[in-house]
Every structure is written in structure tokens, then in C-alpha cells.
Amino acid sequence: MAENRSLVSIESLSREKILSLIHRAEEFEKNPNSKILDGKIVATLFFEPSTRTRLSFETAANRLGAKVIGFADPKITSGTKGETLKDTIMMVQNYADVIVMRHYLEGAALYASEVANVPIINAGDGANQHPTQTMLDLYSIYKTQGTLDNLNVFLVGDLKYGRTVHSLIMALRHFNPTFHFIAPKELAMPDEYKTYCKEHGITYVEHEDFNEDIIAEADILYMTRVQRERFTDLMEYERVKDVYILKASMLSKARENMKILHPLPRVNEIAYDVDDVKHAYYFQQAQNGLYAREAIICDVLNL
Amino acid sequence: MNQELMVAAIENGTVIDHIPCNKLFEVISLLGLQAMTSTVMIGYNLASGKMGSKSLIKISDRFFSDEELNRLAVVAPNVNLSIIRNFEVVEKRQVEMPSPIVGVVKCANPKCITNNEPMRTRFDVSEKKEGVIRCHYCGREQLVDTVKLV
């Protein structure tokens, strides 16, 4: 059997692989439209709705000349009739050259990649992995800083449940980052990831405060949402909910090159007055997802 | 008197000794003894110098593969196995923890694909943390001492 080129988890990507995907994304940004995937069919199977991610993938496939099949709403699929994931994958692989899938169960993409004979791209499996989000984060960091090496990356908000920040730590382990973890106690970075940092020689600093002096050292300020439902103690939520909101007034000491990222959607964790500041980058970040996904689709197809 | 003689000797087969009493029924289930047609003798709450009390199983005319026996390591890593031929012990061995552990342990994460799809579970034994196994699919770690079997 040929090598399975699926992209299931960010951990499996080497430094070289990450950089080659970034360079590929740069090329696509210069020329987003091509016919590389002419005659190919990309299946997008969304067992859990995610309009943002699906549109990004489908745009990427369309811009590369592929045709797209699939479903956006799991209610209309036979999964609801009791069909197993394996059966759905076995059926779709008869039609498509690559399967992009989002699933509410953890490990679903890995399992699909084991049973399929076409590559699988994981577009999110529950709370587990979302590697294309991480690739677009990395591409955004690279584009704005000119490098991924030796950066001060500040992660803010829900660091306990935030899948994107965990994946970012793993991906950046190849690039000698310094992390600053800024979170309320209840949503602090889990020990598991702090141990991971120690094992990989990554320096990190923890803060509970979030203010302009702390931000001053940042190259990247990666914001995430502090969600009410994550708190067991609602008093604690009330106490911290406004502490981790970024306002334009907090950016007076920020480095010239500093950029603010956010996986979106945001609720109130970035005040609207930040949108017009030169450091704001979250909307371009989302656009970068298109180029990163074009690069990933081509890579798993070995094109 | 030899303790083992409290349970009759077998001519040919497998003896599994030093099973912790609270693990006996899991061992029975892991080896599928309930479906066996040959003679099976089970000693429960036997006195043991080493363990206080122990359980023991003698299975006539049945020899297990290494893979079958190593599954026992998940619930009872310290059992002693004896292979009997003509009433003589011809081989003694210990079980070894397999890695990966396939199709034995249930993942503790209800949102893991393995709990929602008819498929075999798979766990890797952690090299860094003793007694910890990690789900190959969802990454959830659990202590091998507290696992539930599939």
C-alpha cells in the first residue's frame, strides 16, 4: 500500500515539513488560482457543522480547479440512520481523491485515515486536533514576523481547554519560542503542556495579570475566548471575565512588529477599538487559512 | 500439603497462579473461559504466603498463545503461568505487558471514537510515566490499574 499522506495531527509535522507548507502557502498567496487539481474531487464531510472551516476548504479546492462533493449538515447523512464512520468513509473514497472531514468525536480522523485508501485531512475532531488551523496560525506568524524562530509568543485567555493554543505549542517546539501564558487560575495552562515545554527545552512564563507592561515584550499576542461554561465557579468567572479583554489603550507599549491573532469567532475578548490598530491581524489571519489549506490539499495529494 | 493440590492436578493444560482475588473474574472473562468446553478448575480465596489470599485457575487441554496470555498483563501483571504436560510442569513463564494493547481496554473518554464505532481499541504504554497507557486515537491517558475492559 502506498504511503498514507493524511494530515491528522500537527505533532506529526517536522520543522522541514512545516516550513515547506508555509513556502507553498506563500506561492498560493501570490497566485491563488491554478488548475493543479483539475480533474480531482475533494470531499468535505462535516459530521459537525463548521461553516467557517468548510468554506475555507471549499474555496481552496475550487481555486485549485477541483470539484467539491460532500455534506455540511450531519442531519442529512446516513450517520443519523446508524451508519458507521468506517462505512461512510469506505463509500466516499470510491468517489473522491481526498477527504476533508470534521467530526465531533475525538480520534475520528485518525481512525478514518487508517481505514481509507485516500488521504484524510482532519478539519477538527472534537476537542482533539485541528491541524489546518495551526498551519494557518503558523503561516500568519511567519508572514508577519518574517520567521518562526526565536519569537516571544503570548497566549491569552482559556489556556486549559483551548485546543488551538496547545497545538501551537507543539508546532512551535521546532522553532525555539518563548511562551508567556496569561490566564485566570481556573483556565491556566495544564501541567501536561508545561511538562511538554520542559521536555523540549522551551522557556515559558506564567501570568495572571494582563496589562500593557506585560504585553510590551510580545511579538505575537494570541487571544482566545474565556467562556462562561468552562467555569465551575461562576463567582470566579464574574471576577475574571473582564480581565482578559484586550483594548486599544493597552497597546501603547507594544513592539512595532507585534501582531494580534485570534482563531475567531471572537465575542468580547478583543474590544472593537482594536480592529483599527496596526497590530490587529485576526481577519487577515483567517484569509491566510485559504492559502495554508491550498498548500495542505496539494501536499496530501503529493502534487 | 502442597497448596495447589486443593485444586485437582491436571494432566495437560495451563495453570495460572497468583491471580489477585479481585481480578479473578476479569481474568476469566479475558481468556473467554466461560465458553470453554474442557475442564476448568477455579480456586478462589486460597491462602497465599506471598499475597495473603490468591486465586488460581487450571485449564485442561488448552494452551494459549503469547498474545492471549499477555492480555492478562493489563489486569494481573504478576501472575505465574505453568504449562503442564503429563502432570509435569514443562514451562513456567510470566506475562509481559503488550504494547500496543489492542482490543482489551476501554477508553475512559466517552467522546473517543472507539466508544462510538464498532472497532478495536488501541493503547500505547507510556515510556515516561509508569503504569500509564495512552489511547492511540484520542490521546486520553489512564492508569493501567483502574482500566475497564472492553
GROMACS .gro file of C-alpha atoms in nm:
model
  453
    1MET     CA    1   0.000   0.000   0.000
    2ALA     CA    2   0.124   0.348  -0.082
    3GLU     CA    3   0.233   0.582   0.195
    4ASN     CA    4  -0.064   0.746   0.363
    5ARG     CA    5  -0.012   1.120   0.336
    6SER     CA    6  -0.306   1.216   0.557
    7LEU     CA    7  -0.281   1.520   0.783
    8VAL     CA    8  -0.436   1.415   1.112
    9SER     CA    9  -0.232   1.587   1.381
   10ILE     CA   10   0.011   1.876   1.400
   11GLU     CA   11   0.250   1.678   1.617
   12SER     CA   12   0.348   1.460   1.324
   13LEU     CA   13   0.485   1.753   1.122
   14SER     CA   14   0.861   1.813   1.123
   15ARG     CA   15   1.023   2.154   1.110
   16GLU     CA   16   1.107   2.098   0.743
   17LYS     CA   17   0.752   1.993   0.663
   18ILE     CA   18   0.604   2.299   0.836
   19LEU     CA   19   0.841   2.532   0.651
   20SER     CA   20   0.774   2.366   0.317
   21LEU     CA   21   0.397   2.405   0.369
   22ILE     CA   22   0.450   2.770   0.459
   23HIS     CA   23   0.654   2.833   0.145
   24ARG     CA   24   0.389   2.658  -0.057
   25ALA     CA   25   0.123   2.879   0.102
   26GLU     CA   26   0.330   3.186   0.008
   27GLU     CA   27   0.323   3.074  -0.355
   28PHE     CA   28  -0.052   3.028  -0.343
   29GLU     CA   29  -0.094   3.369  -0.191
   30LYS     CA   30   0.083   3.518  -0.495
   31ASN     CA   31  -0.124   3.303  -0.732
   32PRO     CA   32  -0.433   3.173  -0.554
   33ASN     CA   33  -0.591   3.036  -0.871
   34SER     CA   34  -0.449   2.745  -1.063
   35LYS     CA   35  -0.553   2.421  -1.224
   36ILE     CA   36  -0.332   2.191  -1.018
   37LEU     CA   37  -0.634   1.993  -0.902
   38ASP     CA   38  -0.807   1.987  -1.239
   39GLY     CA   39  -0.997   1.661  -1.264
   40LYS     CA   40  -0.970   1.589  -0.891
   41ILE     CA   41  -1.258   1.562  -0.649
   42VAL     CA   42  -1.234   1.685  -0.292
   43ALA     CA   43  -1.492   1.554  -0.044
   44THR     CA   44  -1.579   1.769   0.254
   45LEU     CA   45  -1.755   1.562   0.519
   46PHE     CA   46  -1.877   1.777   0.806
   47PHE     CA   47  -2.025   1.548   1.068
   48GLU     CA   48  -2.036   1.859   1.283
   49PRO     CA   49  -2.124   2.194   1.128
   50SER     CA   50  -1.843   2.447   1.092
   51THR     CA   51  -1.926   2.697   0.825
   52ARG     CA   52  -1.604   2.896   0.854
   53THR     CA   53  -1.373   2.598   0.815
   54ARG     CA   54  -1.581   2.436   0.544
   55LEU     CA   55  -1.598   2.750   0.329
   56SER     CA   56  -1.225   2.794   0.362
   57PHE     CA   57  -1.158   2.438   0.244
   58GLU     CA   58  -1.411   2.452  -0.035
   59THR     CA   59  -1.274   2.783  -0.159
   60ALA     CA   60  -0.925   2.637  -0.154
   61ALA     CA   61  -1.038   2.335  -0.355
   62ASN     CA   62  -1.232   2.547  -0.604
   63ARG     CA   63  -0.945   2.788  -0.657
   64LEU     CA   64  -0.719   2.493  -0.741
   65GLY     CA   65  -0.963   2.368  -1.003
   66ALA     CA   66  -1.104   2.071  -0.809
   67LYS     CA   67  -1.468   1.975  -0.785
   68VAL     CA   68  -1.618   1.951  -0.437
   69ILE     CA   69  -1.867   1.698  -0.305
   70GLY     CA   70  -1.981   1.639   0.050
   71PHE     CA   71  -2.219   1.747   0.320
   72ALA     CA   72  -2.232   2.039   0.557
   73ASP     CA   73  -2.508   1.923   0.781
   74PRO     CA   74  -2.481   1.586   0.954
   75LYS     CA   75  -2.861   1.563   0.985
   76ILE     CA   76  -2.889   1.471   0.619
   77THR     CA   77  -2.630   1.193   0.621
   78SER     CA   78  -2.678   0.827   0.684
   79GLY     CA   79  -2.481   0.860   1.008
   80THR     CA   80  -2.812   0.951   1.160
   81LYS     CA   81  -2.952   0.624   1.024
   82GLY     CA   82  -2.685   0.440   1.216
   83GLU     CA   83  -2.417   0.407   0.950
   84THR     CA   84  -2.068   0.377   1.097
   85LEU     CA   85  -1.794   0.625   1.021
   86LYS     CA   86  -1.599   0.347   0.853
   87ASP     CA   87  -1.882   0.269   0.613
   88THR     CA   88  -1.924   0.636   0.523
   89ILE     CA   89  -1.550   0.671   0.455
   90MET     CA   90  -1.539   0.346   0.252
   91MET     CA   91  -1.823   0.475   0.036
   92VAL     CA   92  -1.689   0.828  -0.016
   93GLN     CA   93  -1.337   0.713  -0.102
   94ASN     CA   94  -1.484   0.549  -0.409
   95TYR     CA   95  -1.571   0.894  -0.538
   96ALA     CA   96  -1.313   1.137  -0.403
   97ASP     CA   97  -0.935   1.180  -0.429
   98VAL     CA   98  -0.906   1.336  -0.084
   99ILE     CA   99  -1.142   1.358   0.213
  100VAL     CA  100  -1.160   1.665   0.436
  101MET     CA  101  -1.351   1.574   0.749
  102ARG     CA  102  -1.476   1.738   1.064
  103HIS     CA  103  -1.615   1.516   1.336
  104TYR     CA  104  -1.745   1.565   1.690
  105LEU     CA  105  -1.565   1.255   1.818
  106GLU     CA  106  -1.201   1.257   1.921
  107GLY     CA  107  -0.975   1.031   1.718
  108ALA     CA  108  -1.225   1.009   1.431
  109ALA     CA  109  -0.983   1.146   1.172
  110LEU     CA  110  -0.703   0.912   1.275
  111TYR     CA  111  -0.936   0.615   1.251
  112ALA     CA  112  -1.062   0.732   0.911
  113SER     CA  113  -0.702   0.763   0.790
  114GLU     CA  114  -0.642   0.401   0.894
  115VAL     CA  115  -0.937   0.263   0.702
  116ALA     CA  116  -0.923   0.489   0.394
  117ASN     CA  117  -0.705   0.445   0.091
  118VAL     CA  118  -0.726   0.814   0.003
  119PRO     CA  119  -0.565   1.084   0.220
  120ILE     CA  120  -0.768   1.234   0.504
  121ILE     CA  121  -0.734   1.596   0.614
  122ASN     CA  122  -0.850   1.650   0.970
  123ALA     CA  123  -1.063   1.964   0.986
  124GLY     CA  124  -1.118   1.918   1.360
  125ASP     CA  125  -1.204   1.610   1.566
  126GLY     CA  126  -1.383   1.714   1.882
  127ALA     CA  127  -1.153   1.874   2.135
  128ASN     CA  128  -0.859   1.681   1.996
  129GLN     CA  129  -0.683   1.823   1.689
  130HIS     CA  130  -0.734   2.088   1.424
  131PRO     CA  131  -0.404   2.092   1.237
  132THR     CA  132  -0.506   2.318   0.949
  133GLN     CA  133  -0.596   2.591   1.200
  134THR     CA  134  -0.248   2.558   1.343
  135MET     CA  135  -0.093   2.573   0.997
  136LEU     CA  136  -0.274   2.897   0.923
  137ASP     CA  137  -0.163   3.033   1.261
  138LEU     CA  138   0.195   2.942   1.178
  139TYR     CA  139   0.168   3.094   0.834
  140SER     CA  140   0.029   3.414   0.986
  141ILE     CA  141   0.314   3.429   1.235
  142TYR     CA  142   0.570   3.367   0.963
  143LYS     CA  143   0.420   3.627   0.733
  144THR     CA  144   0.409   3.899   0.995
  145GLN     CA  145   0.742   3.828   1.163
  146GLY     CA  146   0.944   3.701   0.865
  147THR     CA  147   1.044   3.393   1.064
  148LEU     CA  148   0.913   3.137   1.310
  149ASP     CA  149   1.237   3.123   1.506
  150ASN     CA  150   1.307   3.274   1.849
  151LEU     CA  151   0.976   3.459   1.894
  152ASN     CA  152   0.801   3.574   2.210
  153VAL     CA  153   0.456   3.425   2.182
  154PHE     CA  154   0.193   3.534   2.435
  155LEU     CA  155  -0.107   3.307   2.474
  156VAL     CA  156  -0.403   3.470   2.645
  157GLY     CA  157  -0.738   3.354   2.781
  158ASP     CA  158  -0.859   2.997   2.805
  159LEU     CA  159  -0.537   2.800   2.805
  160LYS     CA  160  -0.693   2.498   2.971
  161TYR     CA  161  -0.941   2.393   2.705
  162GLY     CA  162  -0.804   2.595   2.414
  163ARG     CA  163  -0.716   2.338   2.152
  164THR     CA  164  -0.551   2.594   1.925
  165VAL     CA  165  -0.302   2.710   2.187
  166HIS     CA  166  -0.200   2.353   2.273
  167SER     CA  167  -0.139   2.273   1.909
  168LEU     CA  168   0.058   2.594   1.866
  169ILE     CA  169   0.293   2.494   2.147
  170MET     CA  170   0.356   2.159   1.984
  171ALA     CA  171   0.413   2.306   1.639
  172LEU     CA  172   0.644   2.582   1.761
  173ARG     CA  173   0.862   2.338   1.956
  174HIS     CA  174   1.084   2.322   1.646
  175PHE     CA  175   1.149   2.697   1.650
  176ASN     CA  176   1.284   2.788   1.994
  177PRO     CA  177   0.996   3.009   2.111
  178THR     CA  178   0.949   3.178   2.449
  179PHE     CA  179   0.592   3.144   2.566
  180HIS     CA  180   0.401   3.363   2.807
  181PHE     CA  181   0.085   3.203   2.942
  182ILE     CA  182  -0.172   3.459   3.055
  183ALA     CA  183  -0.485   3.308   3.206
  184PRO     CA  184  -0.707   3.301   3.514
  185LYS     CA  185  -0.616   3.027   3.761
  186GLU     CA  186  -0.910   2.812   3.665
  187LEU     CA  187  -0.815   2.815   3.299
  188ALA     CA  188  -0.436   2.800   3.341
  189MET     CA  189  -0.217   2.600   3.105
  190PRO     CA  190  -0.243   2.233   3.209
  191ASP     CA  191   0.065   2.071   3.365
  192GLU     CA  192   0.078   1.830   3.076
  193TYR     CA  193   0.175   2.111   2.837
  194LYS     CA  194   0.412   2.275   3.084
  195THR     CA  195   0.589   1.940   3.114
  196TYR     CA  196   0.591   1.922   2.736
  197CYS     CA  197   0.766   2.261   2.726
  198LYS     CA  198   1.026   2.149   2.980
  199GLU     CA  199   1.093   1.829   2.791
  200HIS     CA  200   1.152   2.025   2.472
  201GLY     CA  201   1.365   2.296   2.632
  202ILE     CA  202   1.100   2.565   2.576
  203THR     CA  203   1.107   2.865   2.812
  204TYR     CA  204   0.771   2.978   2.948
  205VAL     CA  205   0.648   3.239   3.194
  206GLU     CA  206   0.305   3.238   3.359
  207HIS     CA  207   0.100   3.549   3.439
  208GLU     CA  208  -0.240   3.611   3.588
  209ASP     CA  209  -0.230   3.984   3.512
  210PHE     CA  210  -0.294   4.116   3.165
  211ASN     CA  211  -0.180   4.474   3.106
  212GLU     CA  212   0.032   4.693   2.879
  213ASP     CA  213   0.356   4.624   3.063
  214ILE     CA  214   0.322   4.251   3.023
  215ILE     CA  215   0.226   4.282   2.656
  216ALA     CA  216   0.525   4.507   2.582
  217GLU     CA  217   0.759   4.215   2.516
  218ALA     CA  218   0.530   4.026   2.279
  219ASP     CA  219   0.594   3.950   1.913
  220ILE     CA  220   0.267   3.760   1.887
  221LEU     CA  221  -0.036   3.808   2.109
  222TYR     CA  222  -0.261   3.508   2.060
  223MET     CA  223  -0.604   3.576   2.211
  224THR     CA  224  -0.867   3.314   2.292
  225ARG     CA  225  -1.215   3.331   2.432
  226VAL     CA  226  -1.283   3.291   2.805
  227GLN     CA  227  -1.613   3.105   2.801
  228ARG     CA  228  -1.858   3.117   3.086
  229GLU     CA  229  -1.945   2.748   3.055
  230ARG     CA  230  -1.585   2.650   3.126
  231PHE     CA  231  -1.607   2.770   3.487
  232THR     CA  232  -1.721   2.555   3.775
  233ASP     CA  233  -1.714   2.861   4.000
  234LEU     CA  234  -1.928   3.136   3.849
  235MET     CA  235  -1.803   3.389   4.105
  236GLU     CA  236  -1.460   3.328   3.962
  237TYR     CA  237  -1.595   3.385   3.611
  238GLU     CA  238  -1.752   3.715   3.714
  239ARG     CA  239  -1.421   3.818   3.870
  240VAL     CA  240  -1.203   3.742   3.569
  241LYS     CA  241  -1.431   3.786   3.268
  242ASP     CA  242  -1.322   4.143   3.203
  243VAL     CA  243  -0.958   4.095   3.295
  244TYR     CA  244  -0.865   3.920   2.972
  245ILE     CA  245  -1.017   4.170   2.733
  246LEU     CA  246  -0.771   4.340   2.504
  247LYS     CA  247  -0.834   4.712   2.450
  248ALA     CA  248  -0.655   4.952   2.218
  249SER     CA  249  -0.534   5.152   2.517
  250MET     CA  250  -0.327   4.853   2.631
  251LEU     CA  251  -0.113   4.861   2.318
  252SER     CA  252   0.081   5.183   2.376
  253LYS     CA  253   0.400   4.999   2.470
  254ALA     CA  254   0.368   4.719   2.217
  255ARG     CA  255   0.658   4.633   1.990
  256GLU     CA  256   0.642   4.767   1.638
  257ASN     CA  257   0.624   4.417   1.487
  258MET     CA  258   0.368   4.282   1.735
  259LYS     CA  259   0.057   4.123   1.583
  260ILE     CA  260  -0.265   4.012   1.748
  261LEU     CA  261  -0.405   3.677   1.642
  262HIS     CA  262  -0.733   3.510   1.730
  263PRO     CA  263  -0.879   3.186   1.590
  264LEU     CA  264  -1.225   3.353   1.568
  265PRO     CA  265  -1.509   3.381   1.633
  266ARG     CA  266  -1.445   3.643   1.897
  267VAL     CA  267  -1.708   3.755   2.141
  268ASN     CA  268  -1.583   4.033   2.363
  269GLU     CA  269  -1.222   3.938   2.435
  270ILE     CA  270  -1.090   4.186   2.179
  271ALA     CA  271  -1.256   4.525   2.204
  272TYR     CA  272  -1.374   4.666   1.872
  273ASP     CA  273  -1.141   4.963   1.902
  274VAL     CA  274  -0.851   4.721   1.849
  275ASP     CA  275  -0.969   4.639   1.497
  276ASP     CA  276  -0.829   4.964   1.361
  277VAL     CA  277  -0.492   4.936   1.530
  278LYS     CA  278  -0.198   4.832   1.312
  279HIS     CA  279  -0.132   4.534   1.538
  280ALA     CA  280  -0.470   4.375   1.464
  281TYR     CA  281  -0.424   4.080   1.233
  282TYR     CA  282  -0.710   3.839   1.303
  283PHE     CA  283  -0.905   3.898   0.987
  284GLN     CA  284  -0.603   3.857   0.761
  285GLN     CA  285  -0.521   3.550   0.968
  286ALA     CA  286  -0.850   3.393   0.862
  287GLN     CA  287  -0.770   3.476   0.499
  288ASN     CA  288  -0.433   3.305   0.536
  289GLY     CA  289  -0.628   2.989   0.607
  290LEU     CA  290  -0.718   2.972   0.242
  291TYR     CA  291  -0.354   2.964   0.128
  292ALA     CA  292  -0.250   2.727   0.405
  293ARG     CA  293  -0.531   2.489   0.307
  294GLU     CA  294  -0.442   2.509  -0.062
  295ALA     CA  295  -0.090   2.405   0.036
  296ILE     CA  296  -0.215   2.122   0.256
  297ILE     CA  297  -0.453   1.978  -0.003
  298CYS     CA  298  -0.174   1.970  -0.261
  299ASP     CA  299   0.068   1.819  -0.012
  300VAL     CA  300  -0.153   1.527   0.090
  301LEU     CA  301  -0.217   1.456  -0.278
  302ASN     CA  302   0.160   1.459  -0.336
  303LEU     CA  303   0.125   1.727  -0.601
  304MET     CA  304   0.049  -3.031   5.199
  305ASN     CA  305   0.103  -2.864   4.866
  306GLN     CA  306  -0.143  -2.579   4.843
  307GLU     CA  307  -0.211  -2.638   4.475
  308LEU     CA  308  -0.347  -2.980   4.549
  309MET     CA  309  -0.655  -2.816   4.696
  310VAL     CA  310  -0.749  -2.798   4.331
  311ALA     CA  311  -0.704  -3.126   4.146
  312ALA     CA  312  -0.398  -3.170   3.928
  313ILE     CA  313  -0.442  -3.168   3.551
  314GLU     CA  314  -0.274  -3.396   3.300
  315ASN     CA  315  -0.228  -3.142   3.022
  316GLY     CA  316  -0.308  -2.774   3.007
  317THR     CA  317  -0.235  -2.436   3.160
  318VAL     CA  318  -0.219  -2.324   3.523
  319ILE     CA  319  -0.248  -1.957   3.609
  320ASP     CA  320  -0.141  -1.891   3.966
  321HIS     CA  321  -0.115  -1.588   4.193
  322ILE     CA  322  -0.415  -1.409   4.048
  323PRO     CA  323  -0.527  -1.129   4.283
  324CYS     CA  324  -0.874  -1.230   4.406
  325ASN     CA  325  -1.035  -0.906   4.292
  326LYS     CA  326  -0.907  -0.969   3.939
  327LEU     CA  327  -1.018  -1.331   3.905
  328PHE     CA  328  -1.337  -1.266   3.716
  329GLU     CA  329  -1.166  -1.028   3.476
  330VAL     CA  330  -0.906  -1.295   3.402
  331ILE     CA  331  -1.183  -1.548   3.337
  332SER     CA  332  -1.351  -1.308   3.101
  333LEU     CA  333  -1.029  -1.205   2.921
  334LEU     CA  334  -0.946  -1.567   2.843
  335GLY     CA  335  -1.305  -1.646   2.747
  336LEU     CA  336  -1.320  -1.937   2.993
  337GLN     CA  337  -1.696  -1.921   3.021
  338ALA     CA  338  -1.719  -2.051   2.665
  339MET     CA  339  -1.473  -2.335   2.717
  340THR     CA  340  -1.579  -2.697   2.686
  341SER     CA  341  -1.278  -2.863   2.854
  342THR     CA  342  -1.244  -2.894   3.231
  343VAL     CA  343  -1.167  -2.568   3.412
  344MET     CA  344  -1.098  -2.555   3.786
  345ILE     CA  345  -1.107  -2.229   3.968
  346GLY     CA  346  -0.973  -2.173   4.319
  347TYR     CA  347  -1.086  -1.854   4.488
  348ASN     CA  348  -0.964  -1.704   4.818
  349LEU     CA  349  -0.684  -1.959   4.858
  350ALA     CA  350  -0.428  -1.889   5.129
  351SER     CA  351  -0.102  -1.750   4.992
  352GLY     CA  352   0.220  -1.680   5.178
  353LYS     CA  353   0.311  -1.405   4.935
  354MET     CA  354  -0.025  -1.242   4.875
  355GLY     CA  355  -0.241  -1.325   5.178
  356SER     CA  356  -0.508  -1.467   4.953
  357LYS     CA  357  -0.498  -1.550   4.589
  358SER     CA  358  -0.688  -1.716   4.311
  359LEU     CA  359  -0.581  -1.987   4.074
  360ILE     CA  360  -0.716  -2.134   3.752
  361LYS     CA  361  -0.635  -2.470   3.595
  362ILE     CA  362  -0.747  -2.524   3.239
  363SER     CA  363  -0.729  -2.872   3.091
  364ASP     CA  364  -0.621  -2.938   2.735
  365ARG     CA  365  -0.586  -2.576   2.641
  366PHE     CA  366  -0.265  -2.390   2.562
  367PHE     CA  367  -0.278  -2.019   2.500
  368SER     CA  368  -0.078  -1.808   2.257
  369ASP     CA  369   0.160  -1.545   2.390
  370GLU     CA  370  -0.078  -1.282   2.261
  371GLU     CA  371  -0.372  -1.425   2.455
  372LEU     CA  372  -0.170  -1.458   2.774
  373ASN     CA  373  -0.010  -1.116   2.752
  374ARG     CA  374  -0.356  -0.961   2.757
  375LEU     CA  375  -0.363  -1.070   3.121
  376ALA     CA  376  -0.081  -0.827   3.196
  377VAL     CA  377  -0.332  -0.544   3.181
  378VAL     CA  378  -0.533  -0.673   3.479
  379ALA     CA  379  -0.291  -0.907   3.657
  380PRO     CA  380   0.072  -0.841   3.564
  381ASN     CA  381   0.222  -1.066   3.832
  382VAL     CA  382   0.050  -1.399   3.764
  383ASN     CA  383   0.260  -1.714   3.722
  384LEU     CA  384   0.187  -1.936   3.426
  385SER     CA  385   0.272  -2.303   3.409
  386ILE     CA  386   0.233  -2.524   3.106
  387ILE     CA  387   0.153  -2.882   3.209
  388ARG     CA  388   0.214  -3.197   3.006
  389ASN     CA  389   0.175  -3.545   3.157
  390PHE     CA  390   0.119  -3.393   3.502
  391GLU     CA  391   0.461  -3.224   3.481
  392VAL     CA  392   0.535  -2.853   3.460
  393VAL     CA  393   0.723  -2.827   3.131
  394GLU     CA  394   0.739  -2.448   3.113
  395LYS     CA  395   0.699  -2.160   3.355
  396ARG     CA  396   0.663  -1.802   3.246
  397GLN     CA  397   0.549  -1.452   3.335
  398VAL     CA  398   0.316  -1.234   3.135
  399GLU     CA  399   0.453  -0.927   2.961
  400MET     CA  400   0.265  -0.605   2.902
  401PRO     CA  401   0.199  -0.584   2.528
  402SER     CA  402   0.245  -0.250   2.352
  403PRO     CA  403   0.025  -0.157   2.185
  404ILE     CA  404  -0.258  -0.313   2.387
  405VAL     CA  405  -0.518  -0.395   2.124
  406GLY     CA  406  -0.881  -0.481   2.186
  407VAL     CA  407  -0.857  -0.524   2.564
  408VAL     CA  408  -0.909  -0.192   2.739
  409LYS     CA  409  -1.196   0.054   2.708
  410CYS     CA  410  -1.108   0.420   2.662
  411ALA     CA  411  -1.220   0.638   2.953
  412ASN     CA  412  -1.312   0.923   2.722
  413PRO     CA  413  -1.682   0.896   2.627
  414LYS     CA  414  -1.619   1.120   2.326
  415CYS     CA  415  -1.346   0.891   2.191
  416ILE     CA  416  -1.421   0.738   1.852
  417THR     CA  417  -1.354   0.390   1.996
  418ASN     CA  418  -1.656   0.423   2.226
  419ASN     CA  419  -1.884   0.513   1.939
  420GLU     CA  420  -1.776   0.295   1.650
  421PRO     CA  421  -1.753  -0.086   1.622
  422MET     CA  422  -1.373  -0.102   1.624
  423ARG     CA  423  -1.087  -0.236   1.833
  424THR     CA  424  -0.933  -0.006   2.092
  425ARG     CA  425  -0.560   0.050   2.093
  426PHE     CA  426  -0.340   0.185   2.371
  427ASP     CA  427   0.030   0.257   2.384
  428VAL     CA  428   0.217   0.201   2.707
  429SER     CA  429   0.379   0.526   2.822
  430GLU     CA  430   0.757   0.511   2.830
  431LYS     CA  431   0.785   0.809   3.059
  432LYS     CA  432   0.508   0.751   3.311
  433GLU     CA  433   0.492   0.415   3.480
  434GLY     CA  434   0.156   0.244   3.477
  435VAL     CA  435   0.007   0.491   3.229
  436ILE     CA  436  -0.145   0.393   2.897
  437ARG     CA  437  -0.249   0.634   2.625
  438CYS     CA  438  -0.533   0.594   2.376
  439HIS     CA  439  -0.391   0.578   2.025
  440TYR     CA  440  -0.698   0.756   1.889
  441CYS     CA  441  -0.797   1.036   2.126
  442GLY     CA  442  -0.479   1.062   2.333
  443ARG     CA  443  -0.654   1.025   2.670
  444GLU     CA  444  -0.422   0.878   2.932
  445GLN     CA  445  -0.531   0.644   3.208
  446LEU     CA  446  -0.376   0.437   3.482
  447VAL     CA  447  -0.349   0.073   3.390
  448ASP     CA  448  -0.461  -0.023   3.744
  449THR     CA  449  -0.801   0.138   3.703
  450VAL     CA  450  -0.893   0.045   3.347
  451LYS     CA  451  -1.223  -0.103   3.239
  452LEU     CA  452  -1.212  -0.386   2.993
  453VAL     CA  453  -1.400  -0.382   2.663
   0.00000   0.00000   0.00000
